[in-house]
Amino acid sequence: MHVSFNLASSFDAALKTAAGAAGLDATDFTPEVRTADPKHGDFQANGVLPYAKRTKQNPHVLAEKIVAALPADLRTTCTITVAGPGFINFTLQPAALQAWLRTFSTRAQLATGAATAYAGQTWVVDYSGPNTAKQMHVGHLRSPVIGEAISRLLVFSGATVIRDNHIGDWGTQFGKLIWAYKRQLDIAAFATDPLAEFERLYKVGNSASDADPAVLKEAQQELVKLQAGDTENTAIWEKIGEVSVSAFQQIYDQLGIRFDYTLGESFYNDKVERVYRELTDCGLATESQGALVVFHPEHPRFKEQPFIIRKSDGAANYASTDLATILYRSEHFHADAAIYVIDARQSDHCQQLFLTAQKWFGKTSRKSPHLEHVAFGTVLGEDGRPLKTRNGDNIKLKDLLSEAVERARRLVDEKSASLPEDERRHISEVVGVGSVQYADLSQNRSSDYLFSWDKMISLEGNTAAYLLYAVARVRSIFRKLEAVPGDPAVEAAASAFDTPEELALARKLTKFSDAVALATANLRPHFLCLYLYELAGDFSTFYAADKVAVDEPAVRARRLMLCARTLLMLETGLGILGLRTISRM
Ligand code: ARG
C-alpha cells in the first residue's frame, strides 16, 4: 500500500480528482481537508458546502456523489462517511494507521516525507538582527527563538533556507562611541567583557555630547572620519563589530543557532545609490524637503506618511539599506521568499518596505520574492508591562538564560537527586534554556506573553520540562525492557492496534505531518507545540491503560512500536523547535 506522509493533502488530492469525475468544476472546488475532532474521524473535508452554495445544489447529495467517485482502495484503508449537511469524514482503519507508522519509522523517513512541500524554494529568514555595541536583552529574545524554529520548519519541509543576521552595525551612534573609546576606555573592563565596555562607552559619549556642544561636534567629526574611511576609526568600528558578533554567538550557541550570513546594514553602504537611482528613474521616489521619499497613494496612511529612503542630509537610513537588502537577496540568493522575524512594532516599516519593493520590482520587470513580516508581541513581566529588572533596566539575555539554567537546576536536584553531578548539570542546561525557548514558541507569536519563571519551568502544563520528561520516560521504558526503539525485528511481529488507547495514540502519531504542515504554512511554531503537548497526553493515557511489558509477543511488539513512534515524534518535533532532548531526567 502506498502511504503518503501528509494524509490530509492526499485526501485533498483524491477529492479533487473525484470531484472532477463526478462532474464538478474541479478548478473551482477546494476540498478543505482538516484534522477532525476525533469523535468524527481523522479528517474532515468542509469544502463541499461552499461549492454547493455557489452552484445552488444540495450539498449532501453532492458530497455523496464525490464520495462514490473516490478510488476503491481508499475505501479499504478508511471509512468514509458523509455527515450533516455535507461534510466528508475519513476514519483510517487500524491497518492503515499501522502502515503509516511502519513507513515513517525514522527521523530521516519523516524528513523525506515532509521535504516535498517546499522543495526547490529558497527562503531567506531574516532574524535576530541586534544592533552592535550593545548587549542583547530580553527584547532580543523572541526573534532568534522564533526565527530559528521557523528556519528549521522550512528546512524540514524541503526549502533551502538562508539564515541571515541583519545586524545594525552602522549609524550615527558610532561617532559618540568612538569619541568615548579614544578618551575613556577602561582596559581592564574591556578585557573581561568587551561588549559591556562598549555599551558603557556609548553612554559616556552620549551624555557628554548632550552636556557639551563642543563634544557633540567632536563626536560628529569622528563619525565623518569613519564614513570617509579613516584607518583608525575604521579599525575601532571593526573591533566593535567583531566583539559584538562574538558575544551574540555565545547566546546563539545556547539557542542552537548558526547563521549562514551576517550581512549587516554596513554591507549595503555601497548598494544604496543604485536604489535611489532606480526608484527615482521608475518614478516611485520623489524629493520632499530635501529627502527622497516614497508615498503609497492607495494606502489610507502611507498616502500621507512617506517612506523616507534617503534623509535630507543625504545619508542612508534603515529603509535604504533594507531596500538594497531585498535587491541583494533577489539577485544574489535568488530568493523565492524573504521573511522578517521582527517585533510587531516595526509593522509600518515592513509594510512600507514591502509595498515599495513590490512596486519597484514590478516596474523594472523583476519578480519580487514573497515578502512577509513574521511579527511577534512583547515579553511582559508579571505586572503586565514590558519585562524589566527591579531597577527598571533591561534584563540581559545572558543573565536571563543563566537564571533559567539555575532554576532548572533546582528542579533537577529535587527530582533526579540520584543522577551524577555532570549529568544533572547537562540536564539543567537543556531544561533551562529549552523552557525559555518553549515558553516563547508555545504562544501564538502575534500576542504578547507573560514571562513567568514558575509556569515556564514546571513539569505541569504545556512546558518544555513536561515534554522533555515525556521523552525521558519513553526512553526509560526501552532501557528497562532492554529493547531498542524502532527495532525492525520486534516491530515485524506487531499485531493490529486494538484497544481504544492504542488507536487514539496511533491516530495522534499520524497527525505529526499535519502539525508540521500547519506550523510551516502559517509560520507559527505554536501549532507544533500544541501537537506535541497533546501527543504526550495521549501517550500518558495509553501508558496508564495498556501495559507494555506483557507476555504475548505480538501485543508487546505493537505497544513498543507505539512507544518508539511517540519518542520519534517528540524528539523530532522538539528538534525542529530548536530544543535539545535528554534520555534521563
Ligand atoms: N536591527 C533591527 C532592530 O534592532 C532589526 C533588523 C531586522 N531586519 C531587517 N532587515 N530590518 O530593530
XYZ file of C-alpha atoms and ligand atoms in Angstrom:
597
model
C 0.000 0.000 0.000
C 1.372 3.437 -0.898
C 1.362 5.636 2.152
C 1.689 9.367 1.784
C 3.297 11.415 4.507
C 0.700 14.123 4.611
C -2.600 12.298 4.741
C -4.673 15.467 4.685
C -3.147 16.567 1.401
C -3.522 13.114 -0.140
C -7.236 13.103 0.756
C -7.399 16.588 -0.649
C -5.931 15.452 -3.965
C -8.181 12.374 -4.113
C -11.265 14.513 -3.500
C -10.294 16.953 -6.223
C -9.918 14.133 -8.746
C -13.165 12.526 -7.608
C -14.963 15.850 -7.883
C -13.822 16.163 -11.480
C -15.035 12.643 -12.206
C -18.363 13.420 -10.545
C -18.905 16.342 -12.888
C -17.897 19.256 -10.639
C -15.689 22.073 -11.852
C -12.520 20.880 -10.121
C -10.745 24.212 -10.628
C -13.436 25.889 -8.531
C -13.578 23.240 -5.826
C -11.342 23.334 -2.747
C -11.919 20.247 -0.589
C -10.615 21.970 2.603
C -9.444 18.844 4.364
C -8.652 19.407 8.038
C -7.818 17.304 11.034
C -11.175 16.370 12.528
C -12.409 16.205 16.049
C -11.562 12.551 16.935
C -15.276 11.997 17.619
C -15.950 12.367 13.897
C -12.907 10.614 12.471
C -9.399 11.557 11.418
C -10.003 14.122 8.722
C -12.917 16.162 7.569
C -13.494 17.874 4.222
C -15.596 21.018 4.543
C -15.330 22.346 1.004
C -18.462 20.793 -0.492
C -20.742 23.223 1.318
C -19.451 26.479 -0.166
C -19.229 24.882 -3.612
C -22.811 23.623 -3.389
C -23.932 27.061 -2.278
C -22.181 28.765 -5.193
C -23.663 26.324 -7.705
C -27.075 26.082 -5.984
C -27.006 22.332 -5.390
C -27.874 20.120 -2.450
C -24.548 19.746 -0.558
C -25.345 16.362 0.943
C -26.234 14.839 -2.422
C -23.157 16.419 -3.971
C -20.927 15.025 -1.219
C -22.368 11.537 -1.777
C -21.589 11.839 -5.483
C -17.985 12.816 -4.821
C -17.515 10.003 -2.302
C -18.877 7.481 -4.805
C -16.217 8.619 -7.266
C -13.323 8.088 -4.836
C -10.949 5.237 -5.742
C -11.934 1.877 -4.312
C -8.638 1.285 -2.470
C -9.265 4.409 -0.416
C -12.392 2.776 0.900
C -10.444 -0.250 2.092
C -7.979 1.919 4.029
C -10.571 4.190 5.601
C -14.194 4.530 6.461
C -15.672 7.434 4.538
C -18.984 8.951 5.535
C -20.992 11.995 4.624
C -22.178 13.756 7.749
C -24.616 16.556 8.489
C -25.256 18.951 5.645
C -22.348 17.608 3.560
C -19.095 17.150 5.464
C -16.992 14.227 4.291
C -15.325 12.323 7.122
C -12.384 9.960 6.822
C -11.527 7.477 9.533
C -8.370 5.466 8.995
C -8.560 1.724 9.549
C -6.159 0.305 12.146
C -4.175 -1.358 9.343
C -3.760 1.980 7.561
C -2.573 3.626 10.779
C -0.049 0.885 11.232
C 1.112 1.059 7.614
C 1.756 4.783 8.069
C 3.716 4.180 11.261
C 5.752 1.461 9.580
C 6.582 3.700 6.622
C 7.640 6.639 8.793
C 9.738 4.977 11.425
C 12.860 7.158 11.479
C 13.636 10.835 11.509
C 15.091 10.540 8.026
C 11.884 8.995 6.699
C 9.805 11.728 8.276
C 12.084 14.333 6.763
C 11.886 12.716 3.327
C 8.110 12.622 3.591
C 7.898 16.255 4.631
C 10.550 17.563 2.267
C 8.306 17.806 -0.753
C 6.128 20.697 0.311
C 8.718 23.458 -0.229
C 11.206 21.580 -2.400
C 13.157 23.770 -4.775
C 12.326 27.006 -2.968
C 14.864 29.333 -1.423
C 13.753 31.171 1.691
C 15.810 33.860 3.362
C 14.966 34.039 7.030
C 15.961 37.414 8.472
C 16.028 37.116 12.249
C 17.743 38.299 15.398
C 19.481 41.307 13.800
C 20.542 43.065 17.017
C 22.459 46.318 16.943
C 26.195 46.127 17.612
C 27.910 47.783 20.573
C 25.056 46.719 22.846
C 24.407 43.527 24.739
C 21.337 41.561 23.788
C 18.499 41.933 26.265
C 15.095 40.390 26.774
C 13.709 42.429 23.889
C 16.065 40.429 21.675
C 14.800 37.043 22.815
C 11.856 36.306 20.598
C 13.298 36.931 17.165
C 16.121 34.360 17.395
C 13.927 31.794 19.135
C 11.038 32.087 16.678
C 13.304 32.653 13.681
C 15.305 29.509 14.358
C 12.195 27.350 14.807
C 10.740 28.690 11.573
C 14.014 28.101 9.748
C 14.004 24.503 10.931
C 10.367 24.032 9.950
C 11.155 25.308 6.461
C 14.234 23.107 6.141
C 12.174 20.130 7.260
C 9.604 20.942 4.588
C 12.310 20.873 1.932
C 13.145 24.546 1.449
C 16.681 25.796 1.057
C 16.964 28.185 3.965
C 19.406 31.058 4.203
C 19.704 32.292 7.749
C 20.718 35.920 7.565
C 21.538 38.042 10.588
C 20.834 41.624 9.537
C 22.706 43.325 12.349
C 22.529 47.060 12.946
C 26.213 47.923 12.547
C 26.026 51.383 11.008
C 24.608 54.688 12.102
C 25.248 57.954 13.836
C 25.842 56.356 17.237
C 29.370 55.324 16.240
C 30.660 58.920 16.362
C 29.875 59.213 20.066
C 31.165 55.741 20.798
C 34.488 56.311 19.028
C 34.849 59.665 20.753
C 34.484 57.980 24.163
C 36.641 54.994 23.208
C 39.562 57.265 22.396
C 39.329 59.060 25.741
C 37.795 56.836 28.383
C 38.480 53.209 27.565
C 38.764 51.075 30.711
C 41.290 48.482 29.638
C 40.580 46.062 32.485
C 36.840 46.171 31.898
C 37.404 45.742 28.201
C 39.469 42.618 28.854
C 36.752 40.948 30.913
C 33.661 41.943 28.936
C 34.442 43.998 25.848
C 30.842 44.353 24.732
C 29.710 45.621 28.136
C 32.559 48.147 27.958
C 31.474 49.362 24.517
C 27.963 49.700 25.832
C 29.237 51.803 28.731
C 31.403 53.920 26.428
C 28.462 54.714 24.214
C 26.541 56.004 27.227
C 29.553 58.105 28.220
C 29.823 59.571 24.715
C 26.118 60.169 24.547
C 25.772 62.053 27.807
C 28.967 64.037 27.187
C 27.554 65.128 23.807
C 24.268 66.060 25.403
C 26.016 68.140 28.044
C 28.560 69.893 25.856
C 28.053 71.090 22.259
C 31.828 71.024 21.734
C 31.870 67.289 22.477
C 28.941 66.750 20.160
C 30.913 68.477 17.419
C 33.957 66.289 18.067
C 31.778 63.180 18.004
C 30.274 64.252 14.713
C 33.781 64.709 13.384
C 34.635 61.160 14.425
C 31.596 59.951 12.504
C 32.568 61.901 9.391
C 36.045 60.369 9.592
C 34.585 56.888 9.920
C 32.311 57.437 6.947
C 35.274 58.712 4.930
C 37.172 55.510 5.675
C 39.720 56.872 8.173
C 42.001 53.976 9.144
C 41.963 54.385 12.901
C 38.206 54.879 13.196
C 37.517 52.051 10.796
C 39.683 49.757 12.920
C 37.753 50.739 16.072
C 34.442 50.210 14.264
C 35.602 46.786 13.054
C 36.621 45.857 16.585
C 33.137 46.833 17.791
C 31.613 44.570 15.165
C 33.847 41.611 15.997
C 33.351 41.876 19.734
C 29.593 42.225 19.321
C 29.186 39.312 16.944
C 31.243 37.012 19.126
C 29.178 37.937 22.185
C 25.982 37.363 20.199
C 27.311 33.977 19.151
C 27.570 32.900 22.791
C 23.823 33.403 23.074
C 23.189 31.763 19.710
C 25.253 28.750 20.809
C 22.936 28.249 23.754
C 19.936 28.504 21.449
C 21.421 26.203 18.816
C 21.692 28.902 16.148
C 24.235 29.206 13.346
C 23.707 31.946 10.799
C 24.773 31.362 7.219
C 25.370 35.074 6.764
C 25.764 38.082 8.966
C 25.220 40.831 6.437
C 24.532 43.903 8.498
C 23.428 47.343 7.444
C 27.011 48.415 6.656
C 27.255 45.716 3.996
C 24.726 47.669 1.960
C 26.501 51.060 2.213
C 27.745 50.866 -1.343
C 24.492 49.431 -2.642
C 22.067 52.223 -1.764
C 22.990 54.568 -4.632
C 21.504 52.097 -7.051
C 18.307 52.007 -5.008
C 17.985 55.818 -5.132
C 18.653 55.823 -8.853
C 16.276 53.023 -9.789
C 13.444 54.240 -7.587
C 13.806 57.746 -8.952
C 14.059 56.557 -12.554
C 10.953 54.441 -12.340
C 9.048 57.324 -10.808
C 8.394 55.827 -7.383
C 10.607 58.107 -5.322
C 10.333 61.862 -5.187
C 12.245 64.617 -3.409
C 10.427 66.126 -0.489
C 12.039 68.764 1.746
C 15.448 67.554 0.686
C 14.721 63.900 1.445
C 13.964 61.152 -1.034
C 10.592 59.612 -0.225
C 8.022 57.134 -1.489
C 4.285 57.626 -0.986
C 1.652 54.939 -1.432
C -1.443 56.798 -2.635
C -3.670 53.728 -2.406
C -2.943 53.247 1.295
C -5.008 55.063 3.950
C -1.957 56.103 5.955
C 1.018 55.786 3.654
C -0.515 58.159 1.161
C 0.470 60.898 3.608
C 3.102 59.251 5.778
C 6.084 58.894 3.439
C 8.656 56.124 3.422
C 11.884 58.100 3.709
C 14.527 56.277 1.737
C 17.252 58.941 1.917
C 17.460 61.503 4.676
C 17.579 65.230 3.951
C 21.276 65.302 4.930
C 21.904 62.792 2.140
C 22.540 59.879 4.491
C 21.153 56.385 4.043
C 18.767 55.043 6.676
C 17.079 51.794 7.742
C 14.779 51.980 4.717
C 17.568 52.498 2.177
C 19.593 49.560 3.423
C 16.528 47.347 3.715
C 15.583 48.062 0.086
C 19.129 47.296 -1.031
C 18.899 44.101 1.013
C 15.820 42.910 -0.866
C 17.552 43.522 -4.186
C 20.624 41.647 -2.985
C 18.578 38.712 -1.735
C 16.778 38.530 -5.024
C 19.821 38.854 -7.281
C 22.393 37.085 -5.196
C 20.423 34.368 -3.404
C 17.609 34.074 -5.982
C 15.273 34.094 -3.027
C 11.702 32.977 -3.603
C 10.799 34.415 -0.243
C 12.328 36.653 2.385
C 10.681 36.658 5.769
C 11.384 39.135 8.543
C 11.108 37.920 12.101
C 10.767 41.322 13.740
C 8.782 42.828 16.589
C 5.219 43.859 15.664
C 6.125 47.471 16.449
C 8.033 47.621 13.175
C 4.979 46.727 11.139
C 4.721 50.146 9.439
C 8.317 49.898 8.333
C 7.748 46.407 6.950
C 4.543 47.330 5.153
C 6.095 50.386 3.521
C 9.211 48.430 2.667
C 7.295 45.589 1.032
C 4.904 47.856 -0.872
C 7.837 49.852 -2.181
C 9.836 46.785 -3.168
C 6.898 45.123 -4.910
C 6.135 48.219 -6.985
C 9.819 48.785 -7.747
C 10.295 45.190 -8.893
C 7.093 45.379 -10.914
C 8.240 48.486 -12.747
C 11.648 47.007 -13.506
C 10.115 43.650 -14.541
C 11.825 41.614 -11.885
C 9.971 39.014 -9.921
C 9.682 40.149 -6.318
C 10.311 37.488 -3.706
C 7.391 36.771 -1.412
C 7.945 39.199 1.464
C 6.425 38.628 4.851
C 6.660 40.222 8.250
C 6.663 37.434 10.826
C 5.581 39.726 13.609
C 5.548 38.947 17.298
C 4.369 40.585 20.508
C 6.243 41.775 23.562
C 7.551 39.792 26.539
C 5.720 41.119 29.574
C 6.527 40.942 33.281
C 4.028 39.713 35.884
C 2.768 43.306 36.133
C 1.681 43.206 32.507
C 4.338 45.694 31.377
C 7.421 45.004 29.246
C 9.718 42.799 31.317
C 12.486 44.713 33.161
C 14.740 44.212 36.149
C 13.586 45.545 39.501
C 15.584 48.730 38.824
C 13.809 49.224 35.543
C 16.809 48.132 33.450
C 16.592 45.746 30.560
C 17.334 42.155 31.539
C 20.391 40.939 29.681
C 19.788 37.820 27.676
C 22.843 36.090 29.057
C 21.614 36.696 32.626
C 18.149 35.510 31.727
C 19.478 32.266 30.292
C 21.783 31.674 33.270
C 18.901 32.205 35.635
C 16.826 29.723 33.624
C 19.581 27.122 33.952
C 19.923 27.806 37.702
C 16.203 27.454 38.247
C 16.083 24.268 36.202
C 18.930 23.001 38.358
C 16.720 23.292 41.436
C 14.027 21.237 39.723
C 16.541 18.614 38.615
C 18.178 18.378 42.047
C 14.784 17.837 43.578
C 13.513 15.256 41.075
C 16.673 13.482 39.972
C 18.898 13.579 43.020
C 20.354 10.181 42.185
C 21.904 11.188 38.854
C 25.604 12.062 38.720
C 26.634 15.701 39.032
C 27.758 16.293 35.445
C 24.610 14.735 34.051
C 22.466 16.891 36.312
C 24.337 19.950 35.068
C 23.710 18.949 31.471
C 20.015 18.261 32.098
C 19.650 21.659 33.774
C 21.050 23.377 30.710
C 18.754 21.534 28.340
C 15.697 22.087 30.545
C 16.553 25.683 31.473
C 17.255 27.029 28.003
C 14.573 24.800 26.485
C 11.985 26.173 28.907
C 12.685 29.733 27.801
C 12.516 28.769 24.125
C 9.405 26.680 24.558
C 7.502 29.253 26.623
C 8.012 31.639 23.756
C 7.223 29.199 20.954
C 4.133 27.668 22.516
C 2.320 31.017 22.410
C 0.745 32.305 19.259
C 3.556 34.664 18.293
C 1.183 37.524 17.467
C 0.295 38.041 21.120
C 2.309 39.491 23.950
C 3.165 36.920 26.559
C 3.648 36.926 30.261
C 7.069 35.772 31.349
C 6.632 33.606 34.434
C 9.503 31.527 35.760
C 7.178 29.309 37.775
C 4.918 28.429 34.877
C 7.807 28.086 32.473
C 9.971 25.729 34.483
C 7.325 23.329 35.598
C 6.587 19.691 34.986
C 2.927 20.525 34.606
C 1.207 22.064 31.618
C 2.364 22.758 28.101
C 6.024 23.234 29.057
C 9.434 22.103 27.894
C 10.033 20.190 31.132
C 6.809 18.236 30.659
C 7.769 17.224 27.126
C 11.406 16.523 27.938
C 10.241 14.409 30.820
C 7.919 12.506 28.465
C 10.902 11.803 26.205
C 12.984 10.571 29.130
C 10.110 8.398 30.309
C 9.734 6.643 26.957
C 13.492 6.144 26.850
C 13.373 4.594 30.290
C 10.728 2.101 29.136
C 13.132 0.867 26.491
C 16.013 0.787 28.966
C 14.025 -1.301 31.433
C 12.935 -3.776 28.778
C 16.395 -3.785 27.243
C 14.820 -3.003 23.902
C 15.898 -0.628 21.149
C 13.347 1.948 19.925
C 12.178 1.078 16.430
C 13.829 -2.367 16.274
C 12.505 -3.789 12.959
C 12.778 -7.380 14.193
C 10.470 -6.595 17.106
C 8.070 -4.474 15.087
C 7.639 -7.114 12.383
C 5.800 -9.215 14.971
C 3.330 -6.466 15.921
C -0.368 -7.319 15.742
C -3.067 -4.800 14.799
C -3.777 -1.914 17.188
C -6.848 -2.739 19.129
C -7.537 -1.015 22.433
C -9.106 2.473 22.337
C -5.944 3.956 23.852
C -3.685 2.283 21.289
C -5.886 3.555 18.496
C -6.111 7.073 19.889
C -2.335 7.242 20.210
C -1.738 5.783 16.738
C -4.148 8.325 15.261
C -2.389 11.165 17.000
C 1.005 9.955 15.794
C -0.070 10.061 12.151
C -1.071 13.709 12.633
C 2.567 14.721 13.044
C 2.775 15.623 9.379
C -0.269 17.836 9.680
C 1.098 19.673 12.663
C 4.342 20.368 10.818
C 2.463 21.462 7.698
C 0.183 23.775 9.662
C 3.063 25.341 11.576
C 5.073 25.825 8.381
C 2.254 27.199 6.234
C 1.362 29.753 8.899
C 4.920 30.335 10.086
C 3.598 29.680 13.578
C 5.523 27.142 15.649
C 2.865 27.053 18.374
C 0.838 24.634 16.234
C 3.650 22.116 16.533
C 3.995 22.773 20.288
C 0.317 22.142 20.838
C 0.543 18.915 18.877
C 3.500 17.656 20.906
C 1.739 18.527 24.133
C -1.381 16.621 23.098
C 0.696 13.721 21.882
C 2.438 13.474 25.258
C -1.009 13.455 26.887
C -2.279 10.678 24.615
C 0.850 8.735 25.387
C 0.248 9.059 29.136
C -3.320 7.848 28.739
C -2.143 4.895 26.688
C 0.648 4.033 29.070
C -1.644 4.194 32.087
C -4.210 1.911 30.432
C -2.130 -0.562 28.445
C 0.787 -2.414 29.948
C 3.725 -2.598 27.540
C 5.683 -5.416 29.179
C 3.070 -8.103 28.554
C 3.990 -11.712 27.795
C 2.250 -12.020 24.481
C 4.952 -11.062 21.937
C 2.627 -9.593 19.264
C 0.888 -7.286 21.739
C 4.135 -6.250 23.362
C 5.582 -5.560 19.887
C 2.755 -3.286 18.812
C 2.884 -1.383 22.080
C 6.636 -0.999 21.787
C 6.037 0.288 18.295
C 3.741 2.984 19.676
C 6.334 3.882 22.312
C 9.039 4.132 19.672
C 6.992 6.385 17.405
C 5.975 8.607 20.289
C 9.652 9.028 21.070
C 10.400 9.728 17.413
C 7.713 12.397 17.011
C 8.582 14.057 20.313
C 12.305 14.150 19.627
C 11.911 15.181 16.005
C 9.340 17.825 16.894
C 11.390 19.272 19.740
C 14.436 19.258 17.469
C 12.522 21.251 14.854
C 11.640 23.760 17.546
C 15.329 24.120 18.353
C 15.308 22.277 21.684
C 17.710 19.574 22.718
C 16.432 16.441 24.447
C 17.817 14.150 27.161
C 17.483 10.465 27.750
C 17.156 10.575 31.530
C 15.598 13.038 33.879
N 18.411 45.915 13.759
C 16.992 45.931 13.761
C 16.485 46.258 15.158
O 17.218 46.096 16.116
C 16.391 44.608 13.321
C 16.724 44.208 11.921
C 15.653 43.408 11.309
N 15.905 43.093 9.934
C 15.698 43.913 8.902
N 16.014 43.520 7.705
N 15.186 45.100 9.086
O 15.354 46.670 15.310
